[in-house]
Coordinates of C-alpha atoms in Angstrom, one line a residue:
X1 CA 142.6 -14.5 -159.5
X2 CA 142.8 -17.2 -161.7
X3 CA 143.1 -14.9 -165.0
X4 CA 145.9 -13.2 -163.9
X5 CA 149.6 -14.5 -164.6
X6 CA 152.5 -14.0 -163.0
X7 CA 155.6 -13.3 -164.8
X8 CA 158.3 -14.5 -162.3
X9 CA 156.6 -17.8 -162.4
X10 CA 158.0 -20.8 -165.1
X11 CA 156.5 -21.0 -168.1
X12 CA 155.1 -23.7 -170.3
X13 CA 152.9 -26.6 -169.5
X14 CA 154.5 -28.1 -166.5
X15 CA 152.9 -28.4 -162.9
X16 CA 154.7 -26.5 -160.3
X17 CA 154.2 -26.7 -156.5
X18 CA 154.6 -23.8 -154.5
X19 CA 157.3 -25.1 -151.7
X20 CA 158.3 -22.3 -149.4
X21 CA 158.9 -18.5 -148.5
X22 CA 162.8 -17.5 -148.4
X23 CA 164.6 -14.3 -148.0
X24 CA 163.3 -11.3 -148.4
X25 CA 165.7 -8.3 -150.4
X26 CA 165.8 -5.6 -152.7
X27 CA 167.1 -7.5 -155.6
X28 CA 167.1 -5.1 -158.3
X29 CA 166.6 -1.8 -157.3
X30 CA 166.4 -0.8 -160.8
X31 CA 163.4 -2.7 -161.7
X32 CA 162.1 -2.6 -158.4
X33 CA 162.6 0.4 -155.9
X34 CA 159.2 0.6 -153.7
X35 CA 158.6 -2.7 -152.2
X36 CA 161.0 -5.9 -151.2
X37 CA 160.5 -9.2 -152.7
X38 CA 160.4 -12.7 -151.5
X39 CA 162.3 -15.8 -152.7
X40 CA 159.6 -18.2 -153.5
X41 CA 161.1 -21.6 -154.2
X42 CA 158.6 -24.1 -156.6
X43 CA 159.0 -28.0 -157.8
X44 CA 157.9 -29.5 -160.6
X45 CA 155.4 -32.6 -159.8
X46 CA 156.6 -35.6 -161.5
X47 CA 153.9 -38.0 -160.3
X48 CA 151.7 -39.1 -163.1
X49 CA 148.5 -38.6 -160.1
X50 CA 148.6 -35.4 -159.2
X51 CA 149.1 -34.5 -163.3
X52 CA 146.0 -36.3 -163.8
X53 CA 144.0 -34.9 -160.8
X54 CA 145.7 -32.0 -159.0
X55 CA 143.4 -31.7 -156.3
X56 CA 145.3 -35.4 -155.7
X57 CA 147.6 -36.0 -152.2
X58 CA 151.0 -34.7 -152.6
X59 CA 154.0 -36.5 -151.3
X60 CA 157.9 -35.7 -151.3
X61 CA 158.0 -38.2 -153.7
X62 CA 155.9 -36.7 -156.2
X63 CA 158.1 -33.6 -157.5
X64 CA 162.0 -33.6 -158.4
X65 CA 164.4 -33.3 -155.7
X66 CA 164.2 -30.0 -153.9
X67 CA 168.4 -29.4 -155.0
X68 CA 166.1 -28.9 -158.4
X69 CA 163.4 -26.2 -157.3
X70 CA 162.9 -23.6 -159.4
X71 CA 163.5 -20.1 -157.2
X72 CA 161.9 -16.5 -158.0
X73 CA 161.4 -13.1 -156.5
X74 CA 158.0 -12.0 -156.0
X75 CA 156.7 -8.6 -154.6
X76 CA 155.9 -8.6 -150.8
X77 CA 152.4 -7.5 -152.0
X78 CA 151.8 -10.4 -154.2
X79 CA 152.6 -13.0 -151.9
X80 CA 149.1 -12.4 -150.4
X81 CA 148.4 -14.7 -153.7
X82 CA 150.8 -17.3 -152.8
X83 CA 149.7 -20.6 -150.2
X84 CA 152.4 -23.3 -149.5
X85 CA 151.1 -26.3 -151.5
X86 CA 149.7 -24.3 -153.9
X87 CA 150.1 -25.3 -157.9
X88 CA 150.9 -23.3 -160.5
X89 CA 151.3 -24.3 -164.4
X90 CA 152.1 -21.5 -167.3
X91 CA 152.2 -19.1 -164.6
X92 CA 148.6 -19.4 -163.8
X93 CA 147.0 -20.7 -160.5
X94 CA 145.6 -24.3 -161.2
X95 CA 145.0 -26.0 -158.0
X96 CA 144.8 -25.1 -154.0
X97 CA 144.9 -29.3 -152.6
X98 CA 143.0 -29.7 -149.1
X99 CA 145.8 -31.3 -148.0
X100 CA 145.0 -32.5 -144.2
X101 CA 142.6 -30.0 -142.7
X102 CA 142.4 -30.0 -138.6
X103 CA 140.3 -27.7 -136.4
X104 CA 142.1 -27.4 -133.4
X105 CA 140.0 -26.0 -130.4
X106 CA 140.8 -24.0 -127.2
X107 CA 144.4 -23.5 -128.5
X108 CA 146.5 -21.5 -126.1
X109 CA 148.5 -18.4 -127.5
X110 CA 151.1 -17.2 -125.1
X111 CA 154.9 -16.5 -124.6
X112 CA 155.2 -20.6 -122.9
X113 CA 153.3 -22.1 -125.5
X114 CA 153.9 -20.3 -128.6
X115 CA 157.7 -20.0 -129.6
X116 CA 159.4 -18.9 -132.5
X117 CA 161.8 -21.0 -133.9
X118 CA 163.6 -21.7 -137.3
X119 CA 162.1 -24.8 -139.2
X120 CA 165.6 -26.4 -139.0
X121 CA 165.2 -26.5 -135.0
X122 CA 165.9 -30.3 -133.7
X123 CA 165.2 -31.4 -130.2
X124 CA 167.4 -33.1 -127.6
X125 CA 167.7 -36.3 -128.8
X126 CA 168.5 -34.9 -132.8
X127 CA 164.7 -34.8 -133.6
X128 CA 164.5 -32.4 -136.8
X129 CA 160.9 -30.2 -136.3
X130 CA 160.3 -30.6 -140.0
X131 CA 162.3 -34.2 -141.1
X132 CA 163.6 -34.0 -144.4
X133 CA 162.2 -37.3 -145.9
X134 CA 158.6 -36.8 -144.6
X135 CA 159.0 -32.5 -146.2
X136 CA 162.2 -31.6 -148.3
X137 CA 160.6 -29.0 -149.9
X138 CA 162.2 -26.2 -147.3
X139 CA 165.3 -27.8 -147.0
X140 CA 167.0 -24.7 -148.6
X141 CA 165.4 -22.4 -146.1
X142 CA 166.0 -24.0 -142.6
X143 CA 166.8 -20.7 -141.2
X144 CA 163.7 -19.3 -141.7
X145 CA 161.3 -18.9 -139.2
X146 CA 157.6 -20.6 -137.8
X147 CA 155.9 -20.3 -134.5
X148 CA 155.9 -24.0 -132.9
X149 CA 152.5 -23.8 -131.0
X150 CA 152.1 -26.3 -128.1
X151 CA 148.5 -28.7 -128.1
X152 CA 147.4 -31.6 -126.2
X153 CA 149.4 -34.9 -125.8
X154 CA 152.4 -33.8 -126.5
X155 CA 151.4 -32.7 -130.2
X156 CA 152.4 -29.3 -131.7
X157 CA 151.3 -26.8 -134.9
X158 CA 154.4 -25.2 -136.9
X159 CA 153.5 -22.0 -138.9
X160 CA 155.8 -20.6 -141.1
X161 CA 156.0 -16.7 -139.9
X162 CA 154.9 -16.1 -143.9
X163 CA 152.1 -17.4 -143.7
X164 CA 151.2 -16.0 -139.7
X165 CA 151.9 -12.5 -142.0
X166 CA 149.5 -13.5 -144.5
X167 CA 147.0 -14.2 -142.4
X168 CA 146.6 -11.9 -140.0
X169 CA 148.1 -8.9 -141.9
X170 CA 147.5 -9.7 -145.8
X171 CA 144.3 -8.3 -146.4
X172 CA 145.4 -5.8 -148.9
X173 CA 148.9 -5.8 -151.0
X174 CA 149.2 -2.3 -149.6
X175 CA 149.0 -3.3 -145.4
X176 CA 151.3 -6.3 -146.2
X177 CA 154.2 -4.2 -148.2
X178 CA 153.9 -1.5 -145.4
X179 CA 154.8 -3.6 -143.1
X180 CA 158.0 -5.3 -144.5
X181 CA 159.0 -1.8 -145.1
X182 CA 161.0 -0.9 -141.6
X183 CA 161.0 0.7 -139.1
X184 CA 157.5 0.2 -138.0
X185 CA 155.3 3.7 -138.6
X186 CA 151.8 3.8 -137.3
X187 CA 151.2 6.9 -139.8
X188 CA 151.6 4.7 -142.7
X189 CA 148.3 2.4 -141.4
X190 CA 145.9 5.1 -139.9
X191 CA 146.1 9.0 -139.4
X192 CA 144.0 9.1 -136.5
X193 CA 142.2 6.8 -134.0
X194 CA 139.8 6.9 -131.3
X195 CA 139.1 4.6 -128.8
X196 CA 135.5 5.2 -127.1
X197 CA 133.3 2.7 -124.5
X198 CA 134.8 2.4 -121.1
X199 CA 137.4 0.0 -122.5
X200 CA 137.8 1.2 -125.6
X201 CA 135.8 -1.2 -127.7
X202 CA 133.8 1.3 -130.1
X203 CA 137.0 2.5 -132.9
X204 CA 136.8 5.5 -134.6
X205 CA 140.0 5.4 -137.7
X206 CA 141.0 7.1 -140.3
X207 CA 143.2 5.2 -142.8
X208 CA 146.2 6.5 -144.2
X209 CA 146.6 7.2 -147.5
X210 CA 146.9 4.2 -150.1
X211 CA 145.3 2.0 -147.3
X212 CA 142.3 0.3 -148.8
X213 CA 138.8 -0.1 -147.1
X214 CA 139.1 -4.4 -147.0
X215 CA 142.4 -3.6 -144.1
X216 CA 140.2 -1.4 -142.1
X217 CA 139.5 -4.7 -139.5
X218 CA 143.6 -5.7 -139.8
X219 CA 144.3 -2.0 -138.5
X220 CA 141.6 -1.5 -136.0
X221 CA 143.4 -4.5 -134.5
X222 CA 146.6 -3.4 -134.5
X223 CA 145.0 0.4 -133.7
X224 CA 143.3 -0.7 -130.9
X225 CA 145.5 -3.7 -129.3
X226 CA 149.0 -3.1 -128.3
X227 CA 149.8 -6.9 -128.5
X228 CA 148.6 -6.9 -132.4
X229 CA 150.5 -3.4 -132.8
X230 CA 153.9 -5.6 -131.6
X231 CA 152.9 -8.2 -133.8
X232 CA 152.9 -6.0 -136.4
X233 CA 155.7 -3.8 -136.0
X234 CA 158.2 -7.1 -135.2
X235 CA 157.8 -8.5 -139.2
X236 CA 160.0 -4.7 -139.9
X237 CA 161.9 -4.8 -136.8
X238 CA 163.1 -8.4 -137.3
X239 CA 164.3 -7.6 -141.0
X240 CA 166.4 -4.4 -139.9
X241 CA 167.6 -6.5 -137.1
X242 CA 169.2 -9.5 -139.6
X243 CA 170.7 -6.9 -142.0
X244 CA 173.8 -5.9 -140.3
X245 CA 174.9 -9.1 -139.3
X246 CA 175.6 -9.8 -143.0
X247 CA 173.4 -12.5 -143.7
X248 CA 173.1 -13.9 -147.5
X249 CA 168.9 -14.6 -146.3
X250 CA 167.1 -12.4 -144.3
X251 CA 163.9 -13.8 -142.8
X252 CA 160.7 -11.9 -141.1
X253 CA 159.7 -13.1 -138.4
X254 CA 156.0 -12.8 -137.5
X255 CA 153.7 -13.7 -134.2
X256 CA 150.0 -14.1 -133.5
X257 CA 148.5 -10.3 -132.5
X258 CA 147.0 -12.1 -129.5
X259 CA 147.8 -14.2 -126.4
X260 CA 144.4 -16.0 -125.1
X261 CA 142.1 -19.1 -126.2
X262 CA 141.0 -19.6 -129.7
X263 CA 140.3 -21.9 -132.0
X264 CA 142.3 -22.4 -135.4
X265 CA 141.1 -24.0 -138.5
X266 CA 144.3 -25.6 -141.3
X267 CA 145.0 -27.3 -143.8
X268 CA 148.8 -28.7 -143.7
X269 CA 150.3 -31.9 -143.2
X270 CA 151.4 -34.1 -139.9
X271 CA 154.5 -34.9 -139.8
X272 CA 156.2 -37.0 -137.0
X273 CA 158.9 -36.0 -134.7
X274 CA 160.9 -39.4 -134.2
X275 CA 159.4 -42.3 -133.4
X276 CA 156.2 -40.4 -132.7
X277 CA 153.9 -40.1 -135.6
X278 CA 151.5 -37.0 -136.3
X279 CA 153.3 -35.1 -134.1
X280 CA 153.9 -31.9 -135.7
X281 CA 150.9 -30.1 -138.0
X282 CA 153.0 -27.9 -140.6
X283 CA 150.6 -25.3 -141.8
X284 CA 150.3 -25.1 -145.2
X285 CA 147.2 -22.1 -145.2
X286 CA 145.6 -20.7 -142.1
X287 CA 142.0 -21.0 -142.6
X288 CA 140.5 -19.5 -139.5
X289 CA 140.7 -17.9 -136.0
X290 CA 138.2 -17.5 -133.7
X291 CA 139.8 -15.0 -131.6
X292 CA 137.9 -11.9 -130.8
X293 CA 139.3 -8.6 -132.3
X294 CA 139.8 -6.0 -129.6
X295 CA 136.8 -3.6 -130.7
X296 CA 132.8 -4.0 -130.8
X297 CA 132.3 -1.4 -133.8
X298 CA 134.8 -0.1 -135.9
X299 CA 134.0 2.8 -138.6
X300 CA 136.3 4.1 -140.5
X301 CA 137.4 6.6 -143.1
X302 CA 139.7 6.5 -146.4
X303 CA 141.6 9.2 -147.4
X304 CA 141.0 10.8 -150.8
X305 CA 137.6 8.9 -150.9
X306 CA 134.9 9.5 -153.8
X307 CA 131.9 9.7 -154.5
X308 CA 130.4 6.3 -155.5
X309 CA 127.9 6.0 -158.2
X310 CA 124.6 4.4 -157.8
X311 CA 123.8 0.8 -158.8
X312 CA 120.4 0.3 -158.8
X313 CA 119.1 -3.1 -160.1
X314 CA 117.6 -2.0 -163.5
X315 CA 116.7 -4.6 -165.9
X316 CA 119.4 -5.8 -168.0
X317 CA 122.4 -5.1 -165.3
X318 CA 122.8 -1.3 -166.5
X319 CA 123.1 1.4 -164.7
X320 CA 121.6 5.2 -164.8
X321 CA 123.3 8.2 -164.7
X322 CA 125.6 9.7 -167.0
X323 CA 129.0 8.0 -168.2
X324 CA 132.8 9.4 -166.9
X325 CA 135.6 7.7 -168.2
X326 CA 138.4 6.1 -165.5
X327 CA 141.4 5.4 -167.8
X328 CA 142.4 2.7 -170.7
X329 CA 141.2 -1.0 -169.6
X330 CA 142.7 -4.2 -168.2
X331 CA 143.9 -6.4 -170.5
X332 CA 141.4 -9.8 -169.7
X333 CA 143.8 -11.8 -168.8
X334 CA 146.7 -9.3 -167.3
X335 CA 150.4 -10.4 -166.1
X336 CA 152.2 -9.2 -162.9
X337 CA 154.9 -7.9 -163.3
X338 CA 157.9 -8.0 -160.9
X339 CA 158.9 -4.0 -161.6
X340 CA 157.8 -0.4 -160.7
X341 CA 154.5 0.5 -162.3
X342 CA 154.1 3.8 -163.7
X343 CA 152.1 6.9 -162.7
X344 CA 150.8 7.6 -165.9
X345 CA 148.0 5.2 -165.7
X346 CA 145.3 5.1 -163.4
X347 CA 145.7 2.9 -160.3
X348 CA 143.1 -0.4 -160.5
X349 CA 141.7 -2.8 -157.1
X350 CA 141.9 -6.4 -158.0
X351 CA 139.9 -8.9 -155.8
X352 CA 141.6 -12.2 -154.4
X353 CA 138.1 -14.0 -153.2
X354 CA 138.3 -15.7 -149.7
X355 CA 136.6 -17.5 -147.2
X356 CA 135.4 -16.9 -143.8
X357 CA 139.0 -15.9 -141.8
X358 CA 137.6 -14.3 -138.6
X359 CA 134.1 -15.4 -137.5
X360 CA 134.2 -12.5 -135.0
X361 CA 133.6 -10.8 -137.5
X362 CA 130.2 -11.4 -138.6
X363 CA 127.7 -9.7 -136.4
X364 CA 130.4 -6.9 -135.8
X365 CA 129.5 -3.5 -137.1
X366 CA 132.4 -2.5 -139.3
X367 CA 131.8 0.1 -141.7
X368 CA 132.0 3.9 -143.1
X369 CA 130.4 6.6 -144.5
X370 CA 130.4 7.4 -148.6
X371 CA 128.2 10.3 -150.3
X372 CA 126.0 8.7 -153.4
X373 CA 126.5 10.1 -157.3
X374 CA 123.8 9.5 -159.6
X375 CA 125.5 11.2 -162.1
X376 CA 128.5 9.3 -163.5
X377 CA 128.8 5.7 -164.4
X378 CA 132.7 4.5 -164.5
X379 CA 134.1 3.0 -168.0
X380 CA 136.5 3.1 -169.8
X381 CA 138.2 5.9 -172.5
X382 CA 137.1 5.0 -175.7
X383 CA 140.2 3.7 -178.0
X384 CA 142.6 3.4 -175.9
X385 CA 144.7 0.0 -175.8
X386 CA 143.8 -2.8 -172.8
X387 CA 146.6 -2.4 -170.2
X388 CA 148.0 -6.0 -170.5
X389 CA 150.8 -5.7 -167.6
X390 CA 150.1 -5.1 -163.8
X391 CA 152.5 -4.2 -160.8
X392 CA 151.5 -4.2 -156.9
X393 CA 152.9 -1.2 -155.2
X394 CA 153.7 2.4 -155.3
X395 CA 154.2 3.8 -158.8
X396 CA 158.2 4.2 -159.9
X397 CA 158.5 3.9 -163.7
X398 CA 157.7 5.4 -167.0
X399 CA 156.9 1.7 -168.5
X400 CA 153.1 0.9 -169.9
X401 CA 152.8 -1.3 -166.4
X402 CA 149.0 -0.5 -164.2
X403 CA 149.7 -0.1 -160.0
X404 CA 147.2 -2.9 -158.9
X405 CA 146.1 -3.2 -155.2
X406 CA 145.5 -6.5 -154.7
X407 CA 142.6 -7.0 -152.0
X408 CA 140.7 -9.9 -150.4
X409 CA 136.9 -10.1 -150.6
X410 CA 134.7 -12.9 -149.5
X411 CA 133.0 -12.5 -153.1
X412 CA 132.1 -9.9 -156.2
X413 CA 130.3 -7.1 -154.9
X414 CA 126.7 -7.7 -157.2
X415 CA 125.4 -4.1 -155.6
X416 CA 123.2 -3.8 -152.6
X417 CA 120.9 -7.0 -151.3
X418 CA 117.8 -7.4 -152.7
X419 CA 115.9 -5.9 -149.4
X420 CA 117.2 -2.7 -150.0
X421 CA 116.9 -2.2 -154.4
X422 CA 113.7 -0.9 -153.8
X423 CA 114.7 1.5 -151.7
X424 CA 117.7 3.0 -153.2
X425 CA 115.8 3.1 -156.8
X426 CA 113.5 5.9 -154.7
X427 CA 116.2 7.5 -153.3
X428 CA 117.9 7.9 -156.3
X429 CA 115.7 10.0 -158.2
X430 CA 116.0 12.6 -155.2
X431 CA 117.9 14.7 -158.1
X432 CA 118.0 18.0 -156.0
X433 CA 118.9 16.2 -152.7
X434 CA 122.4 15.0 -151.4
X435 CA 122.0 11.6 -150.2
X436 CA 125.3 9.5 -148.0
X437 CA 125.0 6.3 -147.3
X438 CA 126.1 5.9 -143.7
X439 CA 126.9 2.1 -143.7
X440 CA 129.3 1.1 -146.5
X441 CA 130.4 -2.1 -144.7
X442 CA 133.3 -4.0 -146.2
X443 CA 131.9 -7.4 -146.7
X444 CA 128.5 -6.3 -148.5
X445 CA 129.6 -2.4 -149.3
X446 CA 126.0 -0.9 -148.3
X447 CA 124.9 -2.7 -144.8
X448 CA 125.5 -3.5 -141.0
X449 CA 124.6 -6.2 -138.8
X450 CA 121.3 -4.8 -136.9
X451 CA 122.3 -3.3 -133.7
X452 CA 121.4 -5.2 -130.9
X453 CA 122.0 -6.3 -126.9
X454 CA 123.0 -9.5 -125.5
X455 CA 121.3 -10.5 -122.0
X456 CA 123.4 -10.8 -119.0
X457 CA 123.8 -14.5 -120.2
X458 CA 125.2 -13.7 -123.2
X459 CA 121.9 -14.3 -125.0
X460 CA 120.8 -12.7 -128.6
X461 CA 117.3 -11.4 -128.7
X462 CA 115.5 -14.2 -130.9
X463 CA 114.3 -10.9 -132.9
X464 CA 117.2 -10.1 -134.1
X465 CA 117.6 -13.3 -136.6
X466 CA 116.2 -14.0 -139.9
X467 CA 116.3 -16.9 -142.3
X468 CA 119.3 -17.3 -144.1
X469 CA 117.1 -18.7 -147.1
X470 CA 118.3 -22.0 -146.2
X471 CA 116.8 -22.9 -143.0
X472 CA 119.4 -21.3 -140.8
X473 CA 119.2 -18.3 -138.6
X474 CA 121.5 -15.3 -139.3
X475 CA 121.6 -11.4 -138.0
X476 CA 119.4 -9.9 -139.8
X477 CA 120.9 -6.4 -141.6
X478 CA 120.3 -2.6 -141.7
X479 CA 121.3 0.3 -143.7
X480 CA 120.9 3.7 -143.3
X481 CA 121.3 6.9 -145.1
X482 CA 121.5 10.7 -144.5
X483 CA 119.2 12.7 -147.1
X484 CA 119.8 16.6 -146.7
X485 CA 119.3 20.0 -148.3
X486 CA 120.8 23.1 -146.5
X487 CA 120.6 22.9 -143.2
X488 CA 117.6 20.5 -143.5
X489 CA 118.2 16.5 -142.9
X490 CA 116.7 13.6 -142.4
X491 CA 118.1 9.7 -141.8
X492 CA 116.6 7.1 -143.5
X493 CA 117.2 3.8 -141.7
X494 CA 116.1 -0.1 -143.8
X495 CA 116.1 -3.0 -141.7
X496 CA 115.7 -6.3 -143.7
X497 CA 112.8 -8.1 -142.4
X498 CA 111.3 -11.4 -143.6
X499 CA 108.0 -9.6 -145.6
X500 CA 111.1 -6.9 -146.9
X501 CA 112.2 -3.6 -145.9
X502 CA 111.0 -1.5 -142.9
X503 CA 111.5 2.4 -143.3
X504 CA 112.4 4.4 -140.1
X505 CA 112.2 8.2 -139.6
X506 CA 110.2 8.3 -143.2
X507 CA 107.7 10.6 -142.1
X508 CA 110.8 13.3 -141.6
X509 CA 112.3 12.3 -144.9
X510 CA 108.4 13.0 -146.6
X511 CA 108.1 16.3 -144.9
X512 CA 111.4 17.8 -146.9
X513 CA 110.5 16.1 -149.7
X514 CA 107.0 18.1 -149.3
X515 CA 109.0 21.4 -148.4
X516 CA 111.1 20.3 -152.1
X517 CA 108.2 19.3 -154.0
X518 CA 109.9 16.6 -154.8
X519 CA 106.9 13.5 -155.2
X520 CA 109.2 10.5 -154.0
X521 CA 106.8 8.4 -152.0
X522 CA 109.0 6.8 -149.3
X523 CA 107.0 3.6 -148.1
X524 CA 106.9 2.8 -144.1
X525 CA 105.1 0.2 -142.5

């Protein structure tokens, strides 16, 4: 994301520090009529280290007071962009600082030891949660809201309930701005679900319209878990709940979608609680969580879904078929805007790149199904002028301004692995056949983890790894498709091994191809 600017953010060569998350409002309901915004307070870094070296510590003395913070709305949806600690400068992103990063294990989520609280909270004895001299920068927002988690010794984690949103519900710009958009309406997240398995741990959903693919594991959560559905519905509930009292800030308030054990990896900064140093952990940026999600397999379905063109690995990076066109480009280095897009202009997918949130995730079998097109190749129309201006959310204006659906991705999508090119380069002169690929997973867009079960000890099969390339074991992956013609069909299923790909059910797929007189030799060991 580092190309793309954002408008609302100061100008000019100056370092600016993201500080905190305030109110959230309709400010201008002219400009901006489909989503709420967020008051996001920055300060300019003054000390000559972190000019020189931004990846450098950051102290409160090493930006201007925070009675001098720079303050800004910014779309609901595009504060899935947006870390505490973060630094900007000429409304680009420069710099994410480690800060302190903890792991903290066999941390326990429940109603005693995770409270919400406002980050002005003081104890007893007078004992400020977040003291001023050791962290100014939310000193204009100490009625927003964190969850004070309890650990060991006495210590404690404060998140601010931003960030909890973020984390557990920012996966898309779309899921995120749904959800600050009350009252709470499961039809806006999923049409349908099922829940099969004896308790309900095989999810069957069908996303709602405008819902991308990269939130289908956020809403299978929520679908599936009535704890992560409260979770949810409470960041809506809690801003309708502020707004008759007459409050000049109104501010969400957000819980973990779980009560049990888990483990959560940060990066924040201690700060003491009286006399008692490194007592408090103020999350900065969630990293990870290891607690399970409430399903085994989850497949799921997009509404208005198309067909996706081939992308065989061809020398020189092109790509067969026939050209269609998808609307005037993206300006290379774009600016979000903080306005209604319009819905003249076709809507684009932007991906934020991220790491590793949910290791539950990895041997989980999360995926749908998408019919393959070899006949159209996306670009763009010919002549027309680069769309330089973006804007997350709903179309609402006639202005030259793209809708952009900001989504995180754990990389750029480089087309299928390398164990299954050959594969889909034979499949894919099957001109008179209709071929679906039945596992378009979100992290890789074309495979699964290989199906597989655990011994009563809890024990993978040792057959079921393969070597990462780097001397480590991983799951080893499988795809499958569904070739058919009429009422004939056949399922083609490629399991990576370590010598390459192993065909299933190939003799079926031959004998239509016979019947076709199509010559496609599919190759099975």
């Amino acid at each position: 994301m580092g190309d793309l600017q954002i408008s609302a953010f100061p100008q000019g060569d100056g370092l600016w520090r993201v500080d905190w998350f305030g109110g959230v409002q309709f400010p201008n309901r002219v400009l901006r009529r489909t989503q709420p915004s967020v008051f996001v307070h920055l300060s300019k870094v003054t000390d000559p280290a972190v000019l020189a070296d931004p990846m450098a510590p950051v102290s409160a003395l090493s930006t201007l007071p925070w009675q001098k913070q720079f303050k800004c709305w910014i779309s609901v949806g595009a504060t899935m962009l947006l870390r505490i600690g973060d630094l900007w400068s000429n409304q680009r992103f420069i710099a994410s600082p480690e800060h302190e990063v903890e792991t903290f294990e066999k941390v326990s989520i429940d109603r005693s030891t995770a409270k919400l609280l406002k980050v002005g909270h003081s104890d007893d004895q007078g004992n400020f949660l977040l003291p001023a001299a050791e962290h100014p920068w939310h000193m204009a927002n100490t009625h927003s809201y964190c969850v004070r988690v309890a650990l060991a010794n006495g210590r404690s984690l404060a998140i601010p309930c931003m960030e909890l949103a973020r984390f557990y519900f920012g996966s898309s710009s779309p899921l995120l701005s749904t959800l600050f958009l009350p009252p709470f309406d499961r039809t806006k997240l999923y049409s349908s679900v099922q829940l099969d398995g004896f308790f309900g741990e095989d999810v069957v959903l069908d996303l709602a319209e405008g819902i991308p693919k990269e939130s289908a594991q956020d809403i299978g959560r929520i679908a599936a878990s009535k704890q992560a559905s409260n979770a949810a519905a409470m960041i809506g509930v809690s801003l309708l709940r502020q707004a008759p009292e007459g409050l000049d800030d109104i501010y969400p308030q957000c819980v973990f979608p779980f009560d049990g054990e888990t483990t959560l990896k940060a990066s924040g900064k201690w700060l003491p609680l009286g006399s008692q140093q490194r007592s408090t952990f103020l999350v900065y940026r969630l990293r990870s969580c290891s607690y399970p999600f409430p399903f085994d397999t989850l497949k799921f379905r997009t509404s208005g879904q198309r067909r996706r063109p081939w992308k065989p690995a061809v020398s020189g990076g092109s790509t067969a078929g026939s050209p269609r066109r998808s609307g005037a480009p993206n300006a290379k280095e774009p600016t979000l805007r903080e306005r209604d897009a319009s819905g003249a202009l076709a809507p684009r997918t932007r991906r934020a790149f991220r790491e590793v949130k949910f290791p539950d995730l990895a041997n989980k079998r999360i995926w749908s199904e998408v019919p393959l097109d070899a006949s159209s190749v996306p670009i763009g129309s010919r002549g027309a002028a680069a769309v330089a201006d973006l804007a997350v959310g709903q179309p609402g204006s006639v202005q030259r301004i793209r809708s952009v659906t900001l989504v995180e991705a754990l990389g750029q999508p480089d087309g299928p692995p390398a164990f299954l090119r050959p594969a889909i380069e034979r499949l894919r002169r099957l001109k008179r056949l209709n071929v679906t690929l039945l596992t378009a997973s979100v992290d890789d867009g074309w495979t699964v983890p290989v199906p597989y079960t655990a011994s009563e000890d809890g024990e993978i099969p040792p057959e079921v790894f393969i070597d990462d390339g780097g001397g480590s074991p991983r799951i080893r992956r499988v795809a499958a498709f569904l070739i058919h013609e009429g009422r004939r069909q056949a399922n083609v299923v490629i399991e990576e091994r370590e010598t390459g790909a192993f065909y299933v059910d190939g003799e079926a797929v031959e004998q239509i191809l016979s019947e076709l007189h199509v010559h496609v030799q599919i190759p099975h060991q």
